[in-house]
Coordinates of C-alpha atoms in Angstrom, one line a residue:
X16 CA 95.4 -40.4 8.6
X17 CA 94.0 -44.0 7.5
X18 CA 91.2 -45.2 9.5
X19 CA 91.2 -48.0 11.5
X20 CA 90.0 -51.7 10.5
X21 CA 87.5 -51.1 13.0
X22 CA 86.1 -47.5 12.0
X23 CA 86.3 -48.8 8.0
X24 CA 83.6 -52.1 9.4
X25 CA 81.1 -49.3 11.0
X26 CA 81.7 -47.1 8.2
X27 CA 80.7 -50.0 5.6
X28 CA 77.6 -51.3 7.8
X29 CA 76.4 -47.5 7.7
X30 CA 76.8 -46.9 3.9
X31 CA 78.8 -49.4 2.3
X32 CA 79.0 -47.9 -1.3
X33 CA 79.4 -44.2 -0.6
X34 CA 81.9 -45.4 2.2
X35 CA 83.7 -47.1 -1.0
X36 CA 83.1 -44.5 -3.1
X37 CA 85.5 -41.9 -0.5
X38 CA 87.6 -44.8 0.0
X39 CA 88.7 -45.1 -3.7
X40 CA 88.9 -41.6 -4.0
X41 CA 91.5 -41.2 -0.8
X42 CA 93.3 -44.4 -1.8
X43 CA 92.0 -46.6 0.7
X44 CA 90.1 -49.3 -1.1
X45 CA 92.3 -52.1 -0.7
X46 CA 92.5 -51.4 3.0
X47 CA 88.4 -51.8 2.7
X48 CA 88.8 -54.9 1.3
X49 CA 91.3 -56.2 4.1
X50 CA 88.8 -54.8 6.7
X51 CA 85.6 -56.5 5.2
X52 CA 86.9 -59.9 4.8
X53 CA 89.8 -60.1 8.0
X54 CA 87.7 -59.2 10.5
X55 CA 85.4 -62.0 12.4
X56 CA 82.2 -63.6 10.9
X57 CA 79.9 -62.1 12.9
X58 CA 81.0 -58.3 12.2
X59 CA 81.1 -59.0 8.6
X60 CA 77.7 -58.0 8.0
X61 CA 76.0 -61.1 9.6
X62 CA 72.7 -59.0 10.5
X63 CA 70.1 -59.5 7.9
X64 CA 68.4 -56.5 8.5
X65 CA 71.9 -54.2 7.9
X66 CA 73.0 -56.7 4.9
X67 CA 69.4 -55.7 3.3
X68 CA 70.2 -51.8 4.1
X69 CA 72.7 -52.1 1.1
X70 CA 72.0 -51.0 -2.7
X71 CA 70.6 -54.0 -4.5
X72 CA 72.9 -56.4 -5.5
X73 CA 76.1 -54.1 -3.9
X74 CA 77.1 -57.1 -1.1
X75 CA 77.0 -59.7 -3.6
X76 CA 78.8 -57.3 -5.4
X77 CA 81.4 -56.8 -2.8
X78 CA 81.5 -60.6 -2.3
X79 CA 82.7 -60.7 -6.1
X80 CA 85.2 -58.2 -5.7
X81 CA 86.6 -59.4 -2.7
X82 CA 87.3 -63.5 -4.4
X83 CA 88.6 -61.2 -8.0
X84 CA 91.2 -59.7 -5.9
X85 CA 92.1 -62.6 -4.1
X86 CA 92.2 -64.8 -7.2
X87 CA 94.5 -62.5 -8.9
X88 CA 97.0 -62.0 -5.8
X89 CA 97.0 -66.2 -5.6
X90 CA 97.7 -66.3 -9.6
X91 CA 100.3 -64.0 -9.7
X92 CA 102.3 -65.6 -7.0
X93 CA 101.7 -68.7 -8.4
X94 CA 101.6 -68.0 -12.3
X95 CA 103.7 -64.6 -12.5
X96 CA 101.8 -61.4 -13.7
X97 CA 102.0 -62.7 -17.4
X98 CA 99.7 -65.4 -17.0
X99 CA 96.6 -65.2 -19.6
X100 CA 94.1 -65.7 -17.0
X101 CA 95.5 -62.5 -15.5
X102 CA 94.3 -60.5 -17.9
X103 CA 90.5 -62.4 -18.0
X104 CA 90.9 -62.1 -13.6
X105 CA 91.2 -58.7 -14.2
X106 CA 88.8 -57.7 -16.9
X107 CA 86.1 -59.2 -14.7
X108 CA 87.4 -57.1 -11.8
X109 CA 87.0 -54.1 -14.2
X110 CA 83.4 -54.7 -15.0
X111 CA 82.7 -55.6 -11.1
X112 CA 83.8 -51.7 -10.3
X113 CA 81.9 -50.1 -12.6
X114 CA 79.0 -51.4 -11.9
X115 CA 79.9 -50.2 -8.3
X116 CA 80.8 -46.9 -10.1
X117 CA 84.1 -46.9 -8.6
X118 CA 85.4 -45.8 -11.8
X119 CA 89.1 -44.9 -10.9
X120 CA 89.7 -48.5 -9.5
X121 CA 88.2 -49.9 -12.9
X122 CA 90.2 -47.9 -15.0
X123 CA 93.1 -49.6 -12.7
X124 CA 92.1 -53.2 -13.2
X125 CA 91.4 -52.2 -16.8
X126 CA 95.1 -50.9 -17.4
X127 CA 96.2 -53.9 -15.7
X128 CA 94.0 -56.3 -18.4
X129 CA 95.1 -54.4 -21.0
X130 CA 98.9 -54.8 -20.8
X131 CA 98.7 -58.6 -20.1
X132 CA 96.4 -58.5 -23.4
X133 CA 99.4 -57.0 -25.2
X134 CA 101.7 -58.7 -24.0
X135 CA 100.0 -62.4 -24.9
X136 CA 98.0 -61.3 -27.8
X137 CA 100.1 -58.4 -29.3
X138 CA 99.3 -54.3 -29.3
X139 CA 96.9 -55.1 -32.4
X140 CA 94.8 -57.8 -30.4
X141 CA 91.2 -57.3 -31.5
X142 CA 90.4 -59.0 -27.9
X143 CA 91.7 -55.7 -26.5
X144 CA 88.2 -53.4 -27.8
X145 CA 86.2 -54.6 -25.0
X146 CA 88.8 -53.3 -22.5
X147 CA 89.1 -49.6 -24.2
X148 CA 85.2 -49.5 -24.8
X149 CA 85.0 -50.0 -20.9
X150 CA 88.0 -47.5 -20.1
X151 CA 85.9 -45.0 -22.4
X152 CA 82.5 -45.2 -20.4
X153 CA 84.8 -44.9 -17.1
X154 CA 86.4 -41.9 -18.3
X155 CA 82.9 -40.3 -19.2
X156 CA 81.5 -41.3 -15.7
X157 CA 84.8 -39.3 -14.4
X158 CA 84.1 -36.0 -17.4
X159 CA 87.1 -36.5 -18.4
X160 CA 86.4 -35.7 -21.8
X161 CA 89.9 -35.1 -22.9
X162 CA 91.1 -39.0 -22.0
X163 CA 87.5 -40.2 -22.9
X164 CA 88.5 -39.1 -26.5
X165 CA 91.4 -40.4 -26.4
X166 CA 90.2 -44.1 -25.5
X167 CA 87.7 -43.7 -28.5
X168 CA 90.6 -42.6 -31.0
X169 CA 92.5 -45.5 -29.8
X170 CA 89.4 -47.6 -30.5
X171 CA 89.1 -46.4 -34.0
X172 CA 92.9 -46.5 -34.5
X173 CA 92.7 -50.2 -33.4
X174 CA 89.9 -51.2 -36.0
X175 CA 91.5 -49.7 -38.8
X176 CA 94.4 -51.9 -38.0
X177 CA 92.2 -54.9 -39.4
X178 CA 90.4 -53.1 -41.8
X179 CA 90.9 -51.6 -45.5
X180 CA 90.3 -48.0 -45.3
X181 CA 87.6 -48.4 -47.7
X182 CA 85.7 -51.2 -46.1
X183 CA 82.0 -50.4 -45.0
X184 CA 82.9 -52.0 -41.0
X185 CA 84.8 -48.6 -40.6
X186 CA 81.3 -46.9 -41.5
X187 CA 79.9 -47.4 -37.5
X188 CA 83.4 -46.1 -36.2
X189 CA 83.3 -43.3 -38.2
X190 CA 79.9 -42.4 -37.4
X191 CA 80.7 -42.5 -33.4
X192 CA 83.3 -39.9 -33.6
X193 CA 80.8 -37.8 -35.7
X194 CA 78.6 -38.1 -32.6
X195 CA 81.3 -37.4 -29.9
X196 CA 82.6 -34.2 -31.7
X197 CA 79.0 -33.3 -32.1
X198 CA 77.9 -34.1 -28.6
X199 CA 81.2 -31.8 -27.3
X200 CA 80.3 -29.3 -29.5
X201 CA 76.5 -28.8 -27.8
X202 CA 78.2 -29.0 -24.6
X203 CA 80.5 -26.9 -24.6
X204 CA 78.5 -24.4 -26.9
X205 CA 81.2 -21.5 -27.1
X206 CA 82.9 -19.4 -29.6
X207 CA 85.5 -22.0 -29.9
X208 CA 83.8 -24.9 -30.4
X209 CA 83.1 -25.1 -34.1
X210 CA 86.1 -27.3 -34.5
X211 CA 84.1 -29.5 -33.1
X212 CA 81.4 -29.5 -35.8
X213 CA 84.3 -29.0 -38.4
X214 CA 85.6 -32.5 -37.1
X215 CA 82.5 -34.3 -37.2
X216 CA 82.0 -32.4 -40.6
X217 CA 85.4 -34.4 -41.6
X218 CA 84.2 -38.1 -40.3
X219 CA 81.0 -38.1 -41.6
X220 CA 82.6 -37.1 -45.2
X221 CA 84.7 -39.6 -44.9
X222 CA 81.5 -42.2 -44.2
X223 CA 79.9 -40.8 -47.2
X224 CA 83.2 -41.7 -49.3
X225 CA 82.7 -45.3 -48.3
X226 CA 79.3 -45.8 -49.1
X227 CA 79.5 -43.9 -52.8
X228 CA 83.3 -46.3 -53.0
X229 CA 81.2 -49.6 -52.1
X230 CA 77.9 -48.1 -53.7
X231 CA 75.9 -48.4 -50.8
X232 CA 73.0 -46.2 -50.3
X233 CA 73.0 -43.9 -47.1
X234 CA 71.2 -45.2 -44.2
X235 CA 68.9 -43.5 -42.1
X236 CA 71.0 -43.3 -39.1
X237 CA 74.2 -41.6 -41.5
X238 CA 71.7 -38.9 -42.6
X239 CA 70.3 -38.1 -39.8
X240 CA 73.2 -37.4 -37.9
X241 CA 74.6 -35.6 -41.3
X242 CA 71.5 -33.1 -41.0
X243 CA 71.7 -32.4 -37.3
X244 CA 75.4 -31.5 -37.7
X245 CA 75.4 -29.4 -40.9
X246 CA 72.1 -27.6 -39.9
X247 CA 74.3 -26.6 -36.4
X248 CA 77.3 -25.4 -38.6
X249 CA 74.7 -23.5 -40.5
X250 CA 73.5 -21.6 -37.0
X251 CA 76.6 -20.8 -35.7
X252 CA 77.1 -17.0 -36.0
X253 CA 79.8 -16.1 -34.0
X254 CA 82.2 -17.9 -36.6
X255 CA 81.1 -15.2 -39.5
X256 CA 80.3 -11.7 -40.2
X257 CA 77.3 -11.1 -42.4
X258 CA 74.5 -8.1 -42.9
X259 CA 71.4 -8.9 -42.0
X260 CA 68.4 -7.5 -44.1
X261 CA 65.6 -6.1 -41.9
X262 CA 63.4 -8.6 -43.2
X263 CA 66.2 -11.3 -41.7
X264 CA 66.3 -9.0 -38.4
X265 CA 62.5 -8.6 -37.9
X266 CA 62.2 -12.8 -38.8
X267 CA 64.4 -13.5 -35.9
X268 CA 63.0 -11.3 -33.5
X269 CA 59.5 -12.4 -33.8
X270 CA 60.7 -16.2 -33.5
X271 CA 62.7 -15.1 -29.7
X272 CA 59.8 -13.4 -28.9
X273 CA 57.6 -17.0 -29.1
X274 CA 60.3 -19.0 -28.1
X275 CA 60.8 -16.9 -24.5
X276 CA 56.4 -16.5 -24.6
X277 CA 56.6 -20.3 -24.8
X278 CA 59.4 -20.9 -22.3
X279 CA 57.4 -18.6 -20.2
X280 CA 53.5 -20.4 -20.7
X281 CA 55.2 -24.0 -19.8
X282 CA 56.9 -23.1 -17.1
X283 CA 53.7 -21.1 -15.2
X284 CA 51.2 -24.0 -16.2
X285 CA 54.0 -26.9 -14.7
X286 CA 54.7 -24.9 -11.2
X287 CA 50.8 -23.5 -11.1
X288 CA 51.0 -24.2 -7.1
X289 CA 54.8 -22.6 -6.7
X290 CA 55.0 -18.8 -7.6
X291 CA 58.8 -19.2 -6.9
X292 CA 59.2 -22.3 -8.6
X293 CA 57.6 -21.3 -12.0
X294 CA 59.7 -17.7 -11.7
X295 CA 63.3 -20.1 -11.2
X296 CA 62.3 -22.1 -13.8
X297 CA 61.3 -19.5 -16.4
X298 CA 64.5 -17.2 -15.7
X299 CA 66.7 -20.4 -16.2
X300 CA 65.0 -21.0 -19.3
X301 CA 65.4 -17.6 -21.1
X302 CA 68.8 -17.3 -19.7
X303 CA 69.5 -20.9 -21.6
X304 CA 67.3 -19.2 -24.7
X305 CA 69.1 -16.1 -25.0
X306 CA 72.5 -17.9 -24.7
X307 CA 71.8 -19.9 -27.4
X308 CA 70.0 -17.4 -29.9
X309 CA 73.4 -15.7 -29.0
X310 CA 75.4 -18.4 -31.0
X311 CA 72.5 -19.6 -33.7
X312 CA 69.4 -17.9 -35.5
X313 CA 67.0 -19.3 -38.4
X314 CA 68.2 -16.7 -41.0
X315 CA 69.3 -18.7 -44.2
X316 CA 72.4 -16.8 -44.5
X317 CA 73.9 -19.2 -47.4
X318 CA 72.4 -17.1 -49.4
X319 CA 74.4 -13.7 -47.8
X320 CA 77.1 -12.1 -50.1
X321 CA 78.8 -10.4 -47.3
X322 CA 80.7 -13.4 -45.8
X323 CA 84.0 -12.9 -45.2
X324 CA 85.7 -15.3 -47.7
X325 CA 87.8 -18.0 -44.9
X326 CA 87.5 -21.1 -44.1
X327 CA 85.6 -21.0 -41.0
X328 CA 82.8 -19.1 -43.4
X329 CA 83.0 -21.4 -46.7
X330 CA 82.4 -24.3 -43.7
X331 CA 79.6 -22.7 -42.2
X332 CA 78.3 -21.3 -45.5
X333 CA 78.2 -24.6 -47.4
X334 CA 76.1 -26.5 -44.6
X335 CA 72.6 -25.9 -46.8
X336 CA 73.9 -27.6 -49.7
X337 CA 76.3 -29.9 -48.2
X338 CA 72.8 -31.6 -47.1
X339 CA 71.1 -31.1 -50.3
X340 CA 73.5 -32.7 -52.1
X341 CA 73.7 -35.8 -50.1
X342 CA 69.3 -35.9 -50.0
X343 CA 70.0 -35.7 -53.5
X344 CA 72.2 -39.0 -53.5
X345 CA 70.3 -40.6 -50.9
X346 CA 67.1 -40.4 -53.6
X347 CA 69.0 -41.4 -56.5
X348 CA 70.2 -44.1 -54.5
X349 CA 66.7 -45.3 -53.2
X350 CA 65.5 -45.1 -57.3
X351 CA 68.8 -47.4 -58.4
X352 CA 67.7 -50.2 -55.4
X353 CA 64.3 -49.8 -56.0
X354 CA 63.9 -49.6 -52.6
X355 CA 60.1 -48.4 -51.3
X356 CA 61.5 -47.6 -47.9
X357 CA 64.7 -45.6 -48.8
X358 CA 62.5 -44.0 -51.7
X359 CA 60.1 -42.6 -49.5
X360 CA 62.6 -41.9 -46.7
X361 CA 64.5 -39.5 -48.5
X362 CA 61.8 -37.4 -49.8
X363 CA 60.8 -37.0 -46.3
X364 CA 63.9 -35.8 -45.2
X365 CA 64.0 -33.9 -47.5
X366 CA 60.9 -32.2 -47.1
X367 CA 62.2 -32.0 -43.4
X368 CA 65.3 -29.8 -44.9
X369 CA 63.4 -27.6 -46.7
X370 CA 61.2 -26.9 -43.2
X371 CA 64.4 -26.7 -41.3
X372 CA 65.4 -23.5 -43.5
X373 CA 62.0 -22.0 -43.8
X374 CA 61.0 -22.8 -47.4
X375 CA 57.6 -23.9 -46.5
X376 CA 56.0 -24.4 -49.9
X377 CA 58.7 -26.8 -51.0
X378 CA 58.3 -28.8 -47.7
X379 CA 54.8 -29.2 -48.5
X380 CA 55.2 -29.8 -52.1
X381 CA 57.6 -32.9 -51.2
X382 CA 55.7 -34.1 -47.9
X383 CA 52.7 -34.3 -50.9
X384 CA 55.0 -36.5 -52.8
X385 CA 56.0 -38.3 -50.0
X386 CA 52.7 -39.5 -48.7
X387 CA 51.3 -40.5 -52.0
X388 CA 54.3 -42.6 -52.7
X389 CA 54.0 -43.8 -48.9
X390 CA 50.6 -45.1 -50.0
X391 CA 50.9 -46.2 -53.2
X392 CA 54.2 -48.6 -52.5
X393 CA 51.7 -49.7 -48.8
X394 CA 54.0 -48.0 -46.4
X395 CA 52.5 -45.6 -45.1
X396 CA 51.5 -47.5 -41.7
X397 CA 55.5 -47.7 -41.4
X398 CA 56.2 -43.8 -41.2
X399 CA 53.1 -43.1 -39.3
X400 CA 52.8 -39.8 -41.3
X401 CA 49.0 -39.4 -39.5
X402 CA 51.1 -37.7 -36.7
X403 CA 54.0 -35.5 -35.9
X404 CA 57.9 -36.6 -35.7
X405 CA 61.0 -35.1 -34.7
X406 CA 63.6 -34.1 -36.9
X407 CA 67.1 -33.4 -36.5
X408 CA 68.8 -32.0 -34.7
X409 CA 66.9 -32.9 -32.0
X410 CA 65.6 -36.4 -33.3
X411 CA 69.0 -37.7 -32.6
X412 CA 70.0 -35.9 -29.4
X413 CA 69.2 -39.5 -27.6
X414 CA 72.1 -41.1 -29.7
X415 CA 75.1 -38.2 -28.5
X416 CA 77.0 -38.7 -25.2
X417 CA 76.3 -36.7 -22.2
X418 CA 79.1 -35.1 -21.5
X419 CA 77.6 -32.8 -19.1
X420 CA 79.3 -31.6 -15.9
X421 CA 76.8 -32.1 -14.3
X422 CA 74.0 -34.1 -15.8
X423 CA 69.8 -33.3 -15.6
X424 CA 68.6 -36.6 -14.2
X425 CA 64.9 -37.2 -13.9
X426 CA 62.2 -36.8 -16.6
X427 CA 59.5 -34.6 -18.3
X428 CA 56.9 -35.5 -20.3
X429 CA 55.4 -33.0 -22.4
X430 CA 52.0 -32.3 -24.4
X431 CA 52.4 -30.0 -27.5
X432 CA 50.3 -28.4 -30.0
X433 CA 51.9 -28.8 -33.6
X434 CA 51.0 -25.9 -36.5
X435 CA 51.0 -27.3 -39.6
X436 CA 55.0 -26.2 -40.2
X437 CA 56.0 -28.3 -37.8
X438 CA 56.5 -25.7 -35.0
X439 CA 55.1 -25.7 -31.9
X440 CA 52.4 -23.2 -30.7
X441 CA 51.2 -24.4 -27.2
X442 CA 53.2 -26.7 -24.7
X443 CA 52.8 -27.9 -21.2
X444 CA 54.6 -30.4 -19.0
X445 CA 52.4 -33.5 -18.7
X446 CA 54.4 -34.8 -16.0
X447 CA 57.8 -33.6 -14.3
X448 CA 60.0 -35.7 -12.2
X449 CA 63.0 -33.4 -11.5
X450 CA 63.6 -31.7 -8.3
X451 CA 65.5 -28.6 -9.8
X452 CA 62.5 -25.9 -11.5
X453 CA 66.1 -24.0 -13.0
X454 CA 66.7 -27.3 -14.5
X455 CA 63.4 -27.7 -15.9
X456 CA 63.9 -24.6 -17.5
X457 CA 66.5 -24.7 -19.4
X458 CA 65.2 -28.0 -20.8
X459 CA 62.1 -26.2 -21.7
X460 CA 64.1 -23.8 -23.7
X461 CA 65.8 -26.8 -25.5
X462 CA 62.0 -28.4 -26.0
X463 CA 60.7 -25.7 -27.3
X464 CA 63.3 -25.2 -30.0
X465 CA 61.9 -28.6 -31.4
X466 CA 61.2 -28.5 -35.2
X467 CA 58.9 -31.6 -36.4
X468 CA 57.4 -33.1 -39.5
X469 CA 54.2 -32.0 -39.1
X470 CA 51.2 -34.8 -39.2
X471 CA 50.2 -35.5 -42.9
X472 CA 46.4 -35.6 -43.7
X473 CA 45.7 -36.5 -47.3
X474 CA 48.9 -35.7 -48.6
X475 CA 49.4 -32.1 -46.9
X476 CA 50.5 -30.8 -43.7
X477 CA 47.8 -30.4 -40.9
X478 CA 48.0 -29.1 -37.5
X479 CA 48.1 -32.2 -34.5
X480 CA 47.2 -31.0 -30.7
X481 CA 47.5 -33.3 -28.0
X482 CA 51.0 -34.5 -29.1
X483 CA 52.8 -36.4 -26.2
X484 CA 56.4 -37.1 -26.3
X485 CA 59.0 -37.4 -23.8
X486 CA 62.1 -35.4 -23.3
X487 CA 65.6 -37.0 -23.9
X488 CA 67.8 -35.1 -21.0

């Protein structure tokens, strides 16, 4: 049963946004808007003091929302439901619901901008991107991954339309789908879901093509994101069946063993005053720990000879040099520009690789090389190599969507002590603003995972304390 005009007014003067929120999900909305603006003056909100007990700008909002609708109901009648500004009356509509996160009735007023688009502009309209970009975000607010991709296939599908297949634009599309099917595949973290990395494996080859077809050289951002998604292919055990050597075995172990003593340490020291607290927040954290150990380990199995010969295992077991070969470009590439930056760059990542897959003495061998090359060319202030960075994966977790059910919101702000392989031997939370301790621990477990470049001190790796940094959730 509806409500009335009458309970729909108290309802809004009580809470006007969640009110809208229910509303939209049980259909009601444009009886809301009826109720708001056909009842008398004075119960429209007239009272200061409730008008203020609104989200910031959500009455002016409201106001907005109220003259779109109207707008468009006086066009159409006058103009029929083909008129150009039709589509512009409801775009703006669009944007006015998101902002009010009623993301259902946007995706509405979206559909309905869209198809007068087409119809005026034709199904290739480049006009047309804004409105899928917005139907994407929409369908991520709603997790609905599934029509979220879809919108963001349509996108690409859309560019290509005005682009050669070969033409560097299609670079940046290509590089978002590489992050989408990246960021699904560290959500949904399963046995399944190393199609995901197989897919972003595929985009980001065919990104690669197009530099080496335009001879571009690789930026930062494509190798980056090339490293974080290989080195995850190369973790993922499930996929393949290998023999570990005792030595392999006896590596992993001790490296759980600090991670969960480290999980442990940071929660105690951030819920000192909360017994309870720091045991929920620990538990979470080596439950999140041991489920991910499950599907990943360091052990540098590319160089196993007991793979099973398929294609999930030549994928997974060609990650190590599918990255060292394109380092190897990206250098050749920085010494054909002569570019100082892209020079120096690579070697770094580089050296970063070699860390990743625990070949210590070439990391430090190259970081070496790095620096004095930072220093001779007068860079060195630019890569700040006098103190720890991030490297991938994590390094470009802040560029991937959050696809999460059910997102962490807050923040933590941690303090770390850096050895001089980039790993972390002490951590603490500097500063935590989340009101779930379990949630806190399972980002502890992702934190401590964290590999960085270690801090540089005349030309070799040096151990930093007192690193501060905060946590991308």
């Amino acid at each position: 049963m509806k409500p009335s005009l009458l309970q729909l007014v108290e309802a809004l003067r009580g809470s006007a946004i969640n009110m809208m929120k229910r509303l939209n999900r049980e259909g009601y909305l444009t009886a809301m808007f009826l109720t708001i603006w056909l009842v008398p003056a004075s119960a429209q909100l007239a009272d200061q003091a409730e008008a203020q007990a609104l989200e910031p700008d959500s009455g002016q909002l409201l106001d907005q929302v109220y003259q779109l609708e109207q707008s468009i109901v006086q066009l159409e009648q006058r103009s029929g439901a083909f008129d150009p500004r039709m589509g512009e009356l409801s775009s703006t509509l669009a944007s006015r619901l998101a902002e009010l996160e009623l993301h259902e009735a946007a995706l509405d007023s979206i559909q309905r901008a869209d198809q007068n688009l087409k119809i005026n502009l034709g199904l290739y309209a480049p006009e047309r991107e804004p409105l899928l970009r917005m139907a994407f975000e929409q369908h991520i607010a709603l997790r609905d991954v599934e029509a979220a991709q879809a919108e963001l296939e349509h996108l690409v599908w859309l560019a290509a339309r005005s682009l050669d297949a070969m033409d560097a634009q299609y670079i940046p599309r290509l590089l978002e789908l590489a992050r989408w099917h990246f960021s699904r595949y560290l959500t949904e973290m399963n046995d399944e879901s190393l199609g995901q990395l197989e897919e972003a494996t595929g985009y980001l080859e065919d990104a690669r093509e197009i530099y080496q077809v335009n001879s571009l050289p690789y930026q930062m951002e494509f190798v980056d994101l090339y490293i974080a998604v290989n080195k995850a292919a190369s973790e993922f055990l499930p996929a393949v069946q290998y023999s570990q050597s005792s030595g392999q075995s006896s590596r992993f172990d001790r490296d759980r063993i600090r991670l969960e003593r480290l999980v442990g340490d940071v929660c105690d020291l951030g819920y000192s005053a909360d017994e309870e607290q720091a045991s929920r927040c620990e538990r979470a954290g080596e439950t999140q720990l041991r489920r991910r150990l499950q599907i990943s380990s360091e052990t540098n199995y590319y160089d196993s000879y007991d793979l099973d010969v398929n294609h999930t295992a030549l994928f997974v077991n060609r990650a190590y040099q599918r990255v060292r070969q394109v380092l190897e470009e990206a250098y050749n590439d920085s010494l054909k520009f002569e570019n100082p930056m892209l020079h120096v760059g690579s070697l770094l990542k580089t050296a970063d690789w070699f860390l990743l897959y625990g070949h210590e003495n070439n990391a430090r061998e190259v970081y070496g090389v790095a620096a004095e090359m930072a220093k001779t060319m007068g860079v060195e202030e630019i890569f700040a190599t006098d103190r720890p960075h991030p490297i991938p994966p994590q390094s470009v977790y802040s560029q991937l969507f959050d696809l999460a059910e059910q997102p962490a919101s807050g923040s933590i702000r941690v303090r770390a002590d850096i050895d001089a392989d980039g790993k972390i031997e002490s951590i603490s939370f500097v500063n935590i603003e989340m009101e779930d301790s379990a949630e806190a621990g399972r980002v502890a477990s992702q934190v401590i995972r964290t590999r960085f470049r270690p801090a540089l001190a005349n030309g070799q790796p040096v151990s930093f304390e007192g690193y501060e940094f905060n946590v991308h959730l």
